[in-house]
mmCIF file of C-alpha atoms and ligand atoms in Angstrom:
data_model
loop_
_atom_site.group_PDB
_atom_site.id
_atom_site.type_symbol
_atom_site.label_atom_id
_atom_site.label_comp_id
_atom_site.label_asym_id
_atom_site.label_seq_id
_atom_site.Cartn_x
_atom_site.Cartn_y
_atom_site.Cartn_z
ATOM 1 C CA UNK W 1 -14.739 -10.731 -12.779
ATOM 2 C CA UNK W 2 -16.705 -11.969 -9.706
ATOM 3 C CA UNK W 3 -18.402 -9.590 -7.710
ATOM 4 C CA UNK W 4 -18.002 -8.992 -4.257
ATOM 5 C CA UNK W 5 -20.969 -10.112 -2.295
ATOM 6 C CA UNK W 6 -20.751 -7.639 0.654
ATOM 7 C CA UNK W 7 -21.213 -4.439 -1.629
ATOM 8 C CA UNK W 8 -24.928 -6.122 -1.483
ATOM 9 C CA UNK W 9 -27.206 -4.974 0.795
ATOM 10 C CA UNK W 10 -29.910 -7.027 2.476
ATOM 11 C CA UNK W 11 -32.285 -5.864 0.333
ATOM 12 C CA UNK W 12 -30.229 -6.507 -2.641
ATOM 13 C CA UNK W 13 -29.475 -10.148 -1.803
ATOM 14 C CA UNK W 14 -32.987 -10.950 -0.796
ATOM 15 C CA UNK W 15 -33.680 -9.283 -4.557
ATOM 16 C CA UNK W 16 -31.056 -11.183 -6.011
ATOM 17 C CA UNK W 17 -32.092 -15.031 -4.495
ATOM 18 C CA UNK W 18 -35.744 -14.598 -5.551
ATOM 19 C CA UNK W 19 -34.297 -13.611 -9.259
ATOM 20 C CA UNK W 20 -32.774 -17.221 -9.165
ATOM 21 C CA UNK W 21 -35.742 -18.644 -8.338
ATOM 22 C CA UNK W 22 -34.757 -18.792 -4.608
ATOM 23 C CA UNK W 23 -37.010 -18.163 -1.347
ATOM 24 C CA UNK W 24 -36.121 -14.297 -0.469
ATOM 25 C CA UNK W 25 -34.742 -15.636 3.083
ATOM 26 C CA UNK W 26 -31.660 -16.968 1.480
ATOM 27 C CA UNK W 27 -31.035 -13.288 1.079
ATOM 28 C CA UNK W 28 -30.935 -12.884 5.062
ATOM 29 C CA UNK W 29 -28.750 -16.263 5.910
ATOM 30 C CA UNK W 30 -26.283 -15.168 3.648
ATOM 31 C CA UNK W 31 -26.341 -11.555 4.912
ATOM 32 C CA UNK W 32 -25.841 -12.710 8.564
ATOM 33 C CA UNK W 33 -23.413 -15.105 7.531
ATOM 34 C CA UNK W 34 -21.331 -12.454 5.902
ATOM 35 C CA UNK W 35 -21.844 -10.012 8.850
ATOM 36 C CA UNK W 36 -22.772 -10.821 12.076
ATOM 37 C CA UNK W 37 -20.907 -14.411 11.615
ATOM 38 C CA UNK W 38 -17.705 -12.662 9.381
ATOM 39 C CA UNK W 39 -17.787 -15.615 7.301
ATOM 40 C CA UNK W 40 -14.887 -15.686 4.873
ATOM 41 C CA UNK W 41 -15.737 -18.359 2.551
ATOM 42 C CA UNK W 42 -19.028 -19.274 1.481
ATOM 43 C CA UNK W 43 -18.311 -23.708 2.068
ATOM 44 C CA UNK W 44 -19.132 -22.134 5.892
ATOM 45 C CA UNK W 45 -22.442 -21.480 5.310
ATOM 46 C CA UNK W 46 -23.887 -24.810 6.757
ATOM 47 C CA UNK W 47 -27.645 -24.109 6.347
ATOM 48 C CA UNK W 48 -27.219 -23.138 2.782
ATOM 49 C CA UNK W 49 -27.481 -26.387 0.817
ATOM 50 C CA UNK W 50 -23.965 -27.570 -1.239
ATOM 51 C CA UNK W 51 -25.285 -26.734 -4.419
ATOM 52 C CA UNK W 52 -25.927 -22.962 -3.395
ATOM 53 C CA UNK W 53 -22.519 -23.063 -1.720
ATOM 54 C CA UNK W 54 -21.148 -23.950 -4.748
ATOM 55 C CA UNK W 55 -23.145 -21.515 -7.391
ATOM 56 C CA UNK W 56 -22.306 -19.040 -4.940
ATOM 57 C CA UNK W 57 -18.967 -19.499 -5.069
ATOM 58 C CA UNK W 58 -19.125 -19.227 -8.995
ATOM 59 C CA UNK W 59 -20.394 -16.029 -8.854
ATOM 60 C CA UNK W 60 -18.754 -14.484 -5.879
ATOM 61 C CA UNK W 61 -16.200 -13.751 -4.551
ATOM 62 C CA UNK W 62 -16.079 -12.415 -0.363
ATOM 63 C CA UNK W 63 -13.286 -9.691 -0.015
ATOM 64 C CA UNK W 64 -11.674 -9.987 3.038
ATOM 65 C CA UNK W 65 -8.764 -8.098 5.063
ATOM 66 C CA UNK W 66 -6.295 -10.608 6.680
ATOM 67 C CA UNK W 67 -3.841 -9.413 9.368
ATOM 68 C CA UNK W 68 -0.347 -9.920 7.710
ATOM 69 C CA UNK W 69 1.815 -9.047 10.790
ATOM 70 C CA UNK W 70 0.972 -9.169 14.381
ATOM 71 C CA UNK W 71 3.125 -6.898 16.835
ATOM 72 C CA UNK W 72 2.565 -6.436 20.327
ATOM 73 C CA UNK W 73 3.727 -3.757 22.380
ATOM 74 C CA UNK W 74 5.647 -3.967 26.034
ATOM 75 C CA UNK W 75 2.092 -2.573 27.343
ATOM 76 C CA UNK W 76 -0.387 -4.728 25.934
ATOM 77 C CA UNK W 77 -1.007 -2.917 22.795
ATOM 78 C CA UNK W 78 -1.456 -4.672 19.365
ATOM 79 C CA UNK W 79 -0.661 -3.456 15.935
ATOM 80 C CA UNK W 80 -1.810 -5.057 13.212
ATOM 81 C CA UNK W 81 -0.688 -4.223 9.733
ATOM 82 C CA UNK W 82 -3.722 -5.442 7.635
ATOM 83 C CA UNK W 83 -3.408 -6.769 3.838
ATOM 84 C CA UNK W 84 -6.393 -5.645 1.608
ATOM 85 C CA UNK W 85 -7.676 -7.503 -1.058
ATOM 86 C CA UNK W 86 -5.537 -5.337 -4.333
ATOM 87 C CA UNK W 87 -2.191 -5.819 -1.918
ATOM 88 C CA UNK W 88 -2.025 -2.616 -0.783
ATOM 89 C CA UNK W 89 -1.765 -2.361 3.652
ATOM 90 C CA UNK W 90 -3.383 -0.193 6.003
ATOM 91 C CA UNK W 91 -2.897 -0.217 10.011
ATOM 92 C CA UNK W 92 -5.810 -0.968 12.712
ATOM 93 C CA UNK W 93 -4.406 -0.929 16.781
ATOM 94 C CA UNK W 94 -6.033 -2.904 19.467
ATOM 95 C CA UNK W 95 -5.649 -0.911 23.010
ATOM 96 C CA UNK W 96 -6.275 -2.958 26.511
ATOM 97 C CA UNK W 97 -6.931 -1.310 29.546
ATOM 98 C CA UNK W 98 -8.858 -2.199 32.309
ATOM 99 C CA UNK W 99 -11.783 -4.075 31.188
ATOM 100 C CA UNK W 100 -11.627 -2.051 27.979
ATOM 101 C CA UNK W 101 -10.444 -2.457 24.673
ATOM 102 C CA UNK W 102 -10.344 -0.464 22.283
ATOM 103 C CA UNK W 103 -10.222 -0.516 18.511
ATOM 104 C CA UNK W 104 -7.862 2.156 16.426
ATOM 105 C CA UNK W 105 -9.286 1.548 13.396
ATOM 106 C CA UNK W 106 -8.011 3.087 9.468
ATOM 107 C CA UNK W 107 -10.702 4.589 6.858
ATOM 108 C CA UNK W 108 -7.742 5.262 4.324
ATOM 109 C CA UNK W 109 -4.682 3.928 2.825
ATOM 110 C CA UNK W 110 -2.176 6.802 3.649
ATOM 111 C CA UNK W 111 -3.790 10.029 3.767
ATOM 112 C CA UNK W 112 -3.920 14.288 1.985
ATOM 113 C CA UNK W 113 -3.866 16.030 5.005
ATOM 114 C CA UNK W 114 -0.593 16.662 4.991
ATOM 115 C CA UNK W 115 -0.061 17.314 8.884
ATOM 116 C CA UNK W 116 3.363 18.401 9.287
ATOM 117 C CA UNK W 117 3.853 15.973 12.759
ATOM 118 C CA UNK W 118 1.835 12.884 11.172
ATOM 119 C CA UNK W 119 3.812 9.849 9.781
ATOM 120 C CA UNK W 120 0.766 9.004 7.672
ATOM 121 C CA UNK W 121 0.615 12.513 5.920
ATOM 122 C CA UNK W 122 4.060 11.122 4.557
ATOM 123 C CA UNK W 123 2.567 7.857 2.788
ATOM 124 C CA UNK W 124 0.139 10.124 0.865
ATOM 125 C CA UNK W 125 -3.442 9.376 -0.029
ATOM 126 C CA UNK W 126 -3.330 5.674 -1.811
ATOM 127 C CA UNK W 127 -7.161 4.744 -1.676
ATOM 128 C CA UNK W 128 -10.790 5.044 0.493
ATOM 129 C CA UNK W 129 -11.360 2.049 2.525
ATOM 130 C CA UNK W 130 -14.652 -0.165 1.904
ATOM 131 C CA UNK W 131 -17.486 -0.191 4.194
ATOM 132 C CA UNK W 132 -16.182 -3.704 4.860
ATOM 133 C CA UNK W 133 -12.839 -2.971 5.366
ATOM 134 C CA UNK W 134 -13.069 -0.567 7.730
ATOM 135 C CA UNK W 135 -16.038 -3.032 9.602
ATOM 136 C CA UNK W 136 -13.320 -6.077 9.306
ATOM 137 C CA UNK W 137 -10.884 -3.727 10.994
ATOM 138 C CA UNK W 138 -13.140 -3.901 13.835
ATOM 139 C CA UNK W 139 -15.070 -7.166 13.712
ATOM 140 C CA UNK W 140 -11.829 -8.694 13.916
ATOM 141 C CA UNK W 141 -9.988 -6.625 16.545
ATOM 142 C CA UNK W 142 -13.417 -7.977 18.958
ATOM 143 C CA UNK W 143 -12.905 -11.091 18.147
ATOM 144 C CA UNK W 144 -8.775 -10.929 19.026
ATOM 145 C CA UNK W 145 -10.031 -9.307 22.572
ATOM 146 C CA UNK W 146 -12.202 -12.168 23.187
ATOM 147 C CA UNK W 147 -9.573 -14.826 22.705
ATOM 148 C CA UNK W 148 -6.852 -12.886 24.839
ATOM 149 C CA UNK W 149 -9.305 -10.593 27.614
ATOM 150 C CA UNK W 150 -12.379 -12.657 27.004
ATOM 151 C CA UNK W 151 -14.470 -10.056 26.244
ATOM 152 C CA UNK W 152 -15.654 -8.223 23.295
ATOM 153 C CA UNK W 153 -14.705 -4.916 22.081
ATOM 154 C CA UNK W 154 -16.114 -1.840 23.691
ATOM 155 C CA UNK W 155 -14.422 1.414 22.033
ATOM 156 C CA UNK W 156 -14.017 2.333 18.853
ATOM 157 C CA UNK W 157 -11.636 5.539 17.815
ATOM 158 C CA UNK W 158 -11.356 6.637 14.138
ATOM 159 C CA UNK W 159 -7.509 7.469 15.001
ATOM 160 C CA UNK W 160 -5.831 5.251 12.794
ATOM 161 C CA UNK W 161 -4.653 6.091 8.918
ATOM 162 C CA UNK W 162 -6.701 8.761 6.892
ATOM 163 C CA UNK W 163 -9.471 11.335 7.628
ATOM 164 C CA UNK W 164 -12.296 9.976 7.892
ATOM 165 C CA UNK W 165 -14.357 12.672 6.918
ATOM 166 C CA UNK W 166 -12.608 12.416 3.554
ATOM 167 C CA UNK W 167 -14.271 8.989 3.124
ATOM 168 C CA UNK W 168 -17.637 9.862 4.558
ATOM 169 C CA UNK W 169 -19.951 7.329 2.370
ATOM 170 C CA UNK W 170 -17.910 4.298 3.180
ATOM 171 C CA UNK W 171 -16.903 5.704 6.923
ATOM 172 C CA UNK W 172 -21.267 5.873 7.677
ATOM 173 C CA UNK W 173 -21.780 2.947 6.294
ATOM 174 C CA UNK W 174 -19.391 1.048 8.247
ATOM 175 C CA UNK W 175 -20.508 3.012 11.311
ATOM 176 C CA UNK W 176 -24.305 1.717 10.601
ATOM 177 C CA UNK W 177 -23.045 -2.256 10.338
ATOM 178 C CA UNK W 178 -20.569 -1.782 13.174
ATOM 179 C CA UNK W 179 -24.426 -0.629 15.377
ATOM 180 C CA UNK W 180 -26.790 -2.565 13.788
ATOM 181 C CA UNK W 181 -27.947 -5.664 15.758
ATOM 182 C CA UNK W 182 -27.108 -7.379 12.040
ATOM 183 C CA UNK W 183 -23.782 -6.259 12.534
ATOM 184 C CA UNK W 184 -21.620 -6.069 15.749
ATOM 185 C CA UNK W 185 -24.723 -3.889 17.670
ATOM 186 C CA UNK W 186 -22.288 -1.444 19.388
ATOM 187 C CA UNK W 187 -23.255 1.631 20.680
ATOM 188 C CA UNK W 188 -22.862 4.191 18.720
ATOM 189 C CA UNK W 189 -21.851 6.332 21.845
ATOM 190 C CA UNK W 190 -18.544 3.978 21.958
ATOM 191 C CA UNK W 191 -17.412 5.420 19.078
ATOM 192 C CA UNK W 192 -15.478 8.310 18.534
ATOM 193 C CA UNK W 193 -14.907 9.903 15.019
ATOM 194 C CA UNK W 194 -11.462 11.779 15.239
ATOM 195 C CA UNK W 195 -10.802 14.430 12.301
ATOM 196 C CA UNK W 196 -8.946 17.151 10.960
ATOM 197 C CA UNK W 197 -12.138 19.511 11.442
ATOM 198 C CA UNK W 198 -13.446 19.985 7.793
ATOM 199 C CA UNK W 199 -16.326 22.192 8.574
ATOM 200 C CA UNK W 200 -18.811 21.702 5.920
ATOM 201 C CA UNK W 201 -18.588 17.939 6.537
ATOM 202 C CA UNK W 202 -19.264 18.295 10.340
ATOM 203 C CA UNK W 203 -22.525 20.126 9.340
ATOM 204 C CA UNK W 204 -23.149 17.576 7.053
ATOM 205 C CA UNK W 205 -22.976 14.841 9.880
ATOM 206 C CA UNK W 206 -25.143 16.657 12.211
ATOM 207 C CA UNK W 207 -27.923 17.199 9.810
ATOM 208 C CA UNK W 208 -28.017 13.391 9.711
ATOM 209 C CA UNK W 209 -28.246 13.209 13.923
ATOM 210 C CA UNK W 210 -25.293 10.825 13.849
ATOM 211 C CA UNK W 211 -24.814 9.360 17.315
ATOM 212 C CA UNK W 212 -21.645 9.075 18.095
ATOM 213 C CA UNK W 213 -18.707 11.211 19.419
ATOM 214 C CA UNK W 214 -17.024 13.746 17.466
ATOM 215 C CA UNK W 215 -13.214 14.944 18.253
ATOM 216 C CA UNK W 216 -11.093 17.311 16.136
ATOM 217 C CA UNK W 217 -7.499 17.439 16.304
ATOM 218 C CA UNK W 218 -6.926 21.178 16.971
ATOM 219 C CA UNK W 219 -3.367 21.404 17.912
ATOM 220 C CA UNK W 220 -3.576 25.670 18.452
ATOM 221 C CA UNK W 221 -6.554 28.150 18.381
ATOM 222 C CA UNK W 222 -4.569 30.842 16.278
ATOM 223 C CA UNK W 223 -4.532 30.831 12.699
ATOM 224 C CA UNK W 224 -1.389 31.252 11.163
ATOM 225 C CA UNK W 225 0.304 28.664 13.753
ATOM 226 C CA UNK W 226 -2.137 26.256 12.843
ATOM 227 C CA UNK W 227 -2.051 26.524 9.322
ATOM 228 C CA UNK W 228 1.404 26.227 9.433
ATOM 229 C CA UNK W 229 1.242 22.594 11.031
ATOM 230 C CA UNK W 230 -2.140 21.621 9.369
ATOM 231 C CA UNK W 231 -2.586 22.797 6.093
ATOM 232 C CA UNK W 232 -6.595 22.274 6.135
ATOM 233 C CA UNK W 233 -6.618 25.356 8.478
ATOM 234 C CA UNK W 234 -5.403 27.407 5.202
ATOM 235 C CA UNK W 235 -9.111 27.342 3.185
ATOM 236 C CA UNK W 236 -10.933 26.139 6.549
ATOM 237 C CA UNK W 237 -9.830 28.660 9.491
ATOM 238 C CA UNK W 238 -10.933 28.702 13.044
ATOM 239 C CA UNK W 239 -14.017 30.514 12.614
ATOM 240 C CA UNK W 240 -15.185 28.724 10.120
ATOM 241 C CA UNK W 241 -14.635 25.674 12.075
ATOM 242 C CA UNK W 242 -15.852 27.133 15.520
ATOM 243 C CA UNK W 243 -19.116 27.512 13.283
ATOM 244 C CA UNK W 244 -19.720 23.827 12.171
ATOM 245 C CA UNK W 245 -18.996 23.025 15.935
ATOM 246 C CA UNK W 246 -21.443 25.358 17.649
ATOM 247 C CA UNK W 247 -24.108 23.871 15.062
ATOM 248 C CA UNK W 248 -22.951 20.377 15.922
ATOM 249 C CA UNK W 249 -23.541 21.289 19.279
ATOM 250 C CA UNK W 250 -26.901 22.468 18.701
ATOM 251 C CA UNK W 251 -27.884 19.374 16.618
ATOM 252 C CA UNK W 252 -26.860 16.825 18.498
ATOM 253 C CA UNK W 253 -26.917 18.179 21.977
ATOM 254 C CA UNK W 254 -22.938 16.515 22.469
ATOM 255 C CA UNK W 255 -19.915 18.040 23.977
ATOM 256 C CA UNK W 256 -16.686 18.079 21.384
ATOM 257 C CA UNK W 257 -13.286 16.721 22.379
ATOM 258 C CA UNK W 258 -9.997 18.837 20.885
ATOM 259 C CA UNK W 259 -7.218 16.623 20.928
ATOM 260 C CA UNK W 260 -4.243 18.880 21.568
ATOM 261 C CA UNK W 261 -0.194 18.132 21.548
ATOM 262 C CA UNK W 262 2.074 21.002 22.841
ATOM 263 C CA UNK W 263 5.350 21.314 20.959
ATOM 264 C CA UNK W 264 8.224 22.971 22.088
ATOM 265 C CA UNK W 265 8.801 26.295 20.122
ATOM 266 C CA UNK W 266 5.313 26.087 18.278
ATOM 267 C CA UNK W 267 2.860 26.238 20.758
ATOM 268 C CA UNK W 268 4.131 26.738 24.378
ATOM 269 C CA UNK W 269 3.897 30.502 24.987
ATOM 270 C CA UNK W 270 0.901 31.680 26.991
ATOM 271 C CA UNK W 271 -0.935 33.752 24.609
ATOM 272 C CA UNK W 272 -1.158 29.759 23.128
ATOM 273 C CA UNK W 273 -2.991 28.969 26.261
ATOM 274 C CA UNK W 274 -4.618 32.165 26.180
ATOM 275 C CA UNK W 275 -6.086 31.724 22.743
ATOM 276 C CA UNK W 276 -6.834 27.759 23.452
ATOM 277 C CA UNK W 277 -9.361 29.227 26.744
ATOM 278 C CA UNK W 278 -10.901 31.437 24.574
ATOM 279 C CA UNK W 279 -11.701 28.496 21.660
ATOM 280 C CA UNK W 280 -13.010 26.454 24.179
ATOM 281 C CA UNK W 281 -15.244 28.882 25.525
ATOM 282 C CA UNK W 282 -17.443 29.315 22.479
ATOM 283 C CA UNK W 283 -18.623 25.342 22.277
ATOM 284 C CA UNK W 284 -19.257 22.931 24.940
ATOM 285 C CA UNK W 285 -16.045 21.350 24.627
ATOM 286 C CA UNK W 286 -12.927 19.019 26.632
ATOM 287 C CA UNK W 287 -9.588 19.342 26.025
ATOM 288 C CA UNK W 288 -7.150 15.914 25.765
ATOM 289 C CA UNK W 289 -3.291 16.805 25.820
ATOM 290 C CA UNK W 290 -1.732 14.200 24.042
ATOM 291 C CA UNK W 291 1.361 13.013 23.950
ATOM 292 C CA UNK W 292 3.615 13.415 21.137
ATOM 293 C CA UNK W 293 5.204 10.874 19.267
ATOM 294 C CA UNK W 294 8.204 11.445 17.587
ATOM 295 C CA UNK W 295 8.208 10.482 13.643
ATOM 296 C CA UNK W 296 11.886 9.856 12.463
ATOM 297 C CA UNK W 297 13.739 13.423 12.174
ATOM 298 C CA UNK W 298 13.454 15.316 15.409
ATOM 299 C CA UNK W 299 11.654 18.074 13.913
ATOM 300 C CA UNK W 300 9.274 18.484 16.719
ATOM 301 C CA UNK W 301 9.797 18.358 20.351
ATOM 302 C CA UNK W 302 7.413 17.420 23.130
ATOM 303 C CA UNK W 303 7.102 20.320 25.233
ATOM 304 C CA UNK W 304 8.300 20.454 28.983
ATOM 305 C CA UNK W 305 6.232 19.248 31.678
ATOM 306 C CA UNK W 306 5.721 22.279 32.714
ATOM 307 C CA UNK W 307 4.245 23.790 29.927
ATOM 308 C CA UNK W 308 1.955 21.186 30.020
ATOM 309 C CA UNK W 309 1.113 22.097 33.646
ATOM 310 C CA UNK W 310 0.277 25.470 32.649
ATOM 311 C CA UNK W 311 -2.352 24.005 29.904
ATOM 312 C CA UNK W 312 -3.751 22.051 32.557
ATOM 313 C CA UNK W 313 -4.491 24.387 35.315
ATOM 314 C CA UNK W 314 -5.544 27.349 32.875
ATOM 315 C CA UNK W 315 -7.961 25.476 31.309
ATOM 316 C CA UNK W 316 -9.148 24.617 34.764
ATOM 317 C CA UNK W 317 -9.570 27.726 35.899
ATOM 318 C CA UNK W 318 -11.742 28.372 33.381
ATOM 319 C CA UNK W 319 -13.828 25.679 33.973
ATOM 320 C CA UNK W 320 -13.139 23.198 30.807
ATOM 321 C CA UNK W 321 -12.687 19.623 31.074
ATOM 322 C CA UNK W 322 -8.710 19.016 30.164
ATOM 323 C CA UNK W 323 -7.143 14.796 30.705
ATOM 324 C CA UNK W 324 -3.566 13.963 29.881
ATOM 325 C CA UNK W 325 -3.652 11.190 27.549
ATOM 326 C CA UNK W 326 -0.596 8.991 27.536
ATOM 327 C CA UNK W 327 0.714 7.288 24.657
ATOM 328 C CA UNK W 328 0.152 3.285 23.935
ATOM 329 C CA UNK W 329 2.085 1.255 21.695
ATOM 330 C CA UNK W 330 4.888 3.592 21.221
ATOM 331 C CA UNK W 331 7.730 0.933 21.072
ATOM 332 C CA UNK W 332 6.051 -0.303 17.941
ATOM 333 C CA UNK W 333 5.307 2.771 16.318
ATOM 334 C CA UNK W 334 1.664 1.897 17.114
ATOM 335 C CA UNK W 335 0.337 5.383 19.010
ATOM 336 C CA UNK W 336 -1.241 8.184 17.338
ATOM 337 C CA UNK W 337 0.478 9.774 14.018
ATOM 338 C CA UNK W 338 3.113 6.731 13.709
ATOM 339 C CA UNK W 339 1.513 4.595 11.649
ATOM 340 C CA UNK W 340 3.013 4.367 8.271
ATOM 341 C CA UNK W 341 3.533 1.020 7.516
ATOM 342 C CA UNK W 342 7.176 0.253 8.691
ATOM 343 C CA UNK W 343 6.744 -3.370 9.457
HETATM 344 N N1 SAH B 1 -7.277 12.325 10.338
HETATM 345 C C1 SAH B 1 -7.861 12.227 11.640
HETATM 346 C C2 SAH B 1 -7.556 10.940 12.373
HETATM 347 C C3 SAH B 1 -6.142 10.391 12.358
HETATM 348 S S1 SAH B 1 -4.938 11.062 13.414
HETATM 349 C C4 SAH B 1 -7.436 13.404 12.483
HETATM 350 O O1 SAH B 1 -6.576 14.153 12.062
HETATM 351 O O2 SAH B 1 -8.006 13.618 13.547
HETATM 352 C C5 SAH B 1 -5.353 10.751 15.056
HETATM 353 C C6 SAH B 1 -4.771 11.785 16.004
HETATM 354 O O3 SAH B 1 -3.340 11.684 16.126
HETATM 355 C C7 SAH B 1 -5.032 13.211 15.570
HETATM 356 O O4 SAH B 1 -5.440 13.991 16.648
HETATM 357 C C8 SAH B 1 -3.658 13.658 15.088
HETATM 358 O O5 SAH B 1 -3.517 15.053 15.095
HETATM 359 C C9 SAH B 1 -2.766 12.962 16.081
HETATM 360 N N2 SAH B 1 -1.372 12.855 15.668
HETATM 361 C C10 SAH B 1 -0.861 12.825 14.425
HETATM 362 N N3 SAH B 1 0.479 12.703 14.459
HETATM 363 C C11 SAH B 1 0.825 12.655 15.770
HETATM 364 C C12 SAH B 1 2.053 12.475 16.457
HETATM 365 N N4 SAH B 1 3.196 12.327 15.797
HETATM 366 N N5 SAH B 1 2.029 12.450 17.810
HETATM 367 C C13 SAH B 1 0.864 12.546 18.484
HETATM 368 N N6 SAH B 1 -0.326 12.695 17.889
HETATM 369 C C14 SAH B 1 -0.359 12.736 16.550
#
């Protein structure tokens, strides 16, 4: 079987072209060819000469995502269901606003979370993403935004299918191409890594001074409701998690973001609230209410505006950061915790 050429580093292809008797540059044309340039078939590669083309393309083969379907929401927002190279799909959303866009990109097919409210929790954990497939994801959702906006990407949010932290090799690795000036050379302050809150991972991640944003879908501060919604909360509990925070916090110096729906019945009552202030208080943290989107069956309910409200001006009080965050893409099951591949 050929091997896929962008499992090789730089180093390794520079290795590799001097083993064939080739100057080690080669190694660095064909690297920014498959990277910065997202070349998808080696006959591209114009300062290569034909008979490299061609021996490359013996040996080689370039794995690439291509966007199967293309739907576009009523307000701008793009879903694009994305065939990998065994078949199998995964989901990456491409959010306008402003002068923005943002990229909603996948690091698994399905996910094991099991999140009670999440369509994805549904499809179950298929496979980790490639580096590459996740950095496709994104390298192509820039280049859609300069065709339709004329400019490039500037966010990227780890929202889409799977937990991240559950794929953390290929997830970095990504991350490094998606910076490096080899790469796309965003800044790693763009980027937003959204997860379940694993706490041993998050310690992990700020031993290694990663730079970019970290947000953890929290959903309540008290154990048992939380647990009940998000079974990661059963062997990983608050404290535990407060823990990994406070020492992110310390590592990197950056604020955390809880993303936060409030359901009718499950957590609308004020000790809820209560028990939400007193999380917050322990980290340097902001609070986004998001919206919820329903998933088929009705089992969870929005809760009133109201309630809401009372988040809002509790959490003020208190002095934490809190923003409503209103849904995109909802018509085509494009916003947060709808993806699940329904065409
Ligand atoms: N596994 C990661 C990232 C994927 S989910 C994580 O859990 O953070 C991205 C966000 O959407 C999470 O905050 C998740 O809790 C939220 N979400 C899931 N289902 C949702 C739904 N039906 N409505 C609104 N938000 C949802």
């Amino acid at each position: 079987m050929k091997k896929d050429i962008r499992s090789y580093s730089k180093d390794d292809l520079r290795d590799y072209f001097v083993a064939q008797g080739q100057p080690a540059f080669r190694g660095n044309q064909v690297f920014e060819w498959l990277w910065k340039k997202n070349a998808h078939a080696f006959d591209t590669m114009t300062n290569l000469s034909k008979e490299l083309r061609l021996f490359l393309e013996e040996h080689f083969t370039i794995n690439h995502i291509a966007v199967d379907k293309m739907q576009r929401s009523s307000d701008g927002t793009i879903k694009n269901a994305i065939k990998l190279h065994d078949g199998l799909i995964v989901e990456s959303v491409m959010i306008p606003a402003d002068n923005r866009t943002t990229a909603c990109v996948s690091s698994q097919v399905g996910c094991a979370m099991g999140c009670t409210f999440c369509a994805t929790a549904r499809l179950k954990k298929q496979r980790n993403l490639n580096p590459d497939e996740i950095y496709d994801q994104v390298a192509s959702i820039s280049k859609e935004s300069e065709l339709l906006y004329g400019h490039k990407l500037t966010n990227i949010v780890f929202m889409g299918m799977g937990e991240p932290l559950l794929n953390y090799e290929n997830v970095m690795k990504a991350i490094d191409k998606i910076t490096s000036e080899e790469g796309l050379a965003m800044s790693p302050r763009r980027i937003t890594l959204s997860t379940v809150g694993l706490p041993k991972m998050i310690k992990r991640m700020a031993d290694e001074q990663v730079k970019f944003n970290l947000a953890v879908s929290l959903h309540s501060a008290i154990d048992e409701v939380r647990s009940a919604m998000m079974p990661v909360n059963i062997s990983n509990n608050l404290d535990e998690l407060m823990e990994s925070l406070r020492y992110w916090h310390q590592k990197t110096g950056n604020r955390i973001t809880f993303e936060y729906v409030v359901w009718k019945n499950i957590n609308d009552k004020p000790k809820d609230i209560k028990a939400l202030v007193e999380y917050c208080k322990k980290v340097p943290a902001k609070v986004n209410l998001i919206e919820y989107n329903p998933i088929d069956d009705g089992e969870f309910e929005q809760a009133s505006p109201i309630v809401i409200d009372q988040y809002v001006s509790e959490l003020e009080k208190n002095g934490i950061i809190v923003n409503i965050r209103r849904s995109r893409g909802k018509d085509i099951d494009a916003a947060c915790g709808q993806l699940a591949n329904k065409g």
